[in-house]
Amino acid sequence: GFAGRAGGDRRPMIARRTPLKRSSKPIARRTKPARVRRSKAGQEKHRKDRAWSEAVKAKGPCVALDVPFKVSEDFATVTHTLPYCRGPIDPAHVLSRTFPATRHEVANGVPLCRAAHDWFGVRPLAWTAFCRQLLGNEEYDRLDAKAHGNISR
């Protein structure tokens, strides 16, 4: 309270608190790859993922730089162009890596800069339109059929 303060000071007394005790040990952090690679199957999958990644990166620079592509949304065709290329080259799956049949197929990957990868990551219709234009409808449909189990190649 206010009692006992000199000169009629009306400010409340602030209780003294002892500082929190902090551990000298750093916070233990686990990274995702360590959890994935615990089993032999996880190690093999990781090895294949790395090999696929390097093979796709070896295809060359970002394929999205200054390439106009058309997207049809709500019956209106809009032409997009990515005017810049920024960041390291990332391998990008044409069809999601959740499909085991095409996950490690090099034809199912294209090299993209980080900016293009992020841009397409939130625009799935634009990504599909871009991939169809880049690969051609026939190759895209072949990958799609293989991913969904419609063919055995």
PDB file of N, CA and C in Angstrom, residues 12 16 32 42 45 55 82 136 141 146:
ATOM      1  N   PRO A  12       2.300   3.574  -5.327  1.00  0.00           N
ATOM      2  CA  PRO A  12       2.315   2.262  -4.674  1.00  0.00           C
ATOM      3  C   PRO A  12       3.729   1.721  -4.558  1.00  0.00           C
ATOM      4  N   ARG A  16       9.780  -6.211  -4.418  1.00  0.00           N
ATOM      5  CA  ARG A  16      11.021  -6.704  -4.997  1.00  0.00           C
ATOM      6  C   ARG A  16      10.871  -8.167  -5.326  1.00  0.00           C
ATOM      7  N   LYS A  32      13.693 -31.897 -38.323  1.00  0.00           N
ATOM      8  CA  LYS A  32      12.820 -32.868 -38.959  1.00  0.00           C
ATOM      9  C   LYS A  32      13.574 -34.023 -39.628  1.00  0.00           C
ATOM     10  N   GLY A  42      13.221 -44.807 -43.904  1.00  0.00           N
ATOM     11  CA  GLY A  42      13.342 -43.351 -43.870  1.00  0.00           C
ATOM     12  C   GLY A  42      14.683 -42.887 -44.409  1.00  0.00           C
ATOM     13  N   LYS A  45      14.559 -43.306 -48.207  1.00  0.00           N
ATOM     14  CA  LYS A  45      13.724 -42.263 -48.798  1.00  0.00           C
ATOM     15  C   LYS A  45      14.484 -40.941 -48.843  1.00  0.00           C
ATOM     16  N   ALA A  55      19.549 -33.931 -59.099  1.00  0.00           N
ATOM     17  CA  ALA A  55      19.293 -34.151 -60.525  1.00  0.00           C
ATOM     18  C   ALA A  55      18.430 -33.026 -61.104  1.00  0.00           C
ATOM     19  N   LEU A  82       6.492 -13.569 -64.193  1.00  0.00           N
ATOM     20  CA  LEU A  82       7.308 -13.286 -63.015  1.00  0.00           C
ATOM     21  C   LEU A  82       8.494 -12.452 -63.487  1.00  0.00           C
ATOM     22  N   GLY A 136       4.152 -29.506 -71.617  1.00  0.00           N
ATOM     23  CA  GLY A 136       3.227 -29.941 -72.652  1.00  0.00           C
ATOM     24  C   GLY A 136       2.127 -30.778 -72.015  1.00  0.00           C
ATOM     25  N   ASP A 141      -0.042 -34.982 -68.524  1.00  0.00           N
ATOM     26  CA  ASP A 141      -1.075 -36.011 -68.343  1.00  0.00           C
ATOM     27  C   ASP A 141      -0.460 -37.374 -68.033  1.00  0.00           C
ATOM     28  N   LYS A 146       0.301 -41.495 -63.974  1.00  0.00           N
ATOM     29  CA  LYS A 146       1.211 -42.346 -63.196  1.00  0.00           C
ATOM     30  C   LYS A 146       1.064 -42.067 -61.692  1.00  0.00           C
TER      31      LYS A 146
END
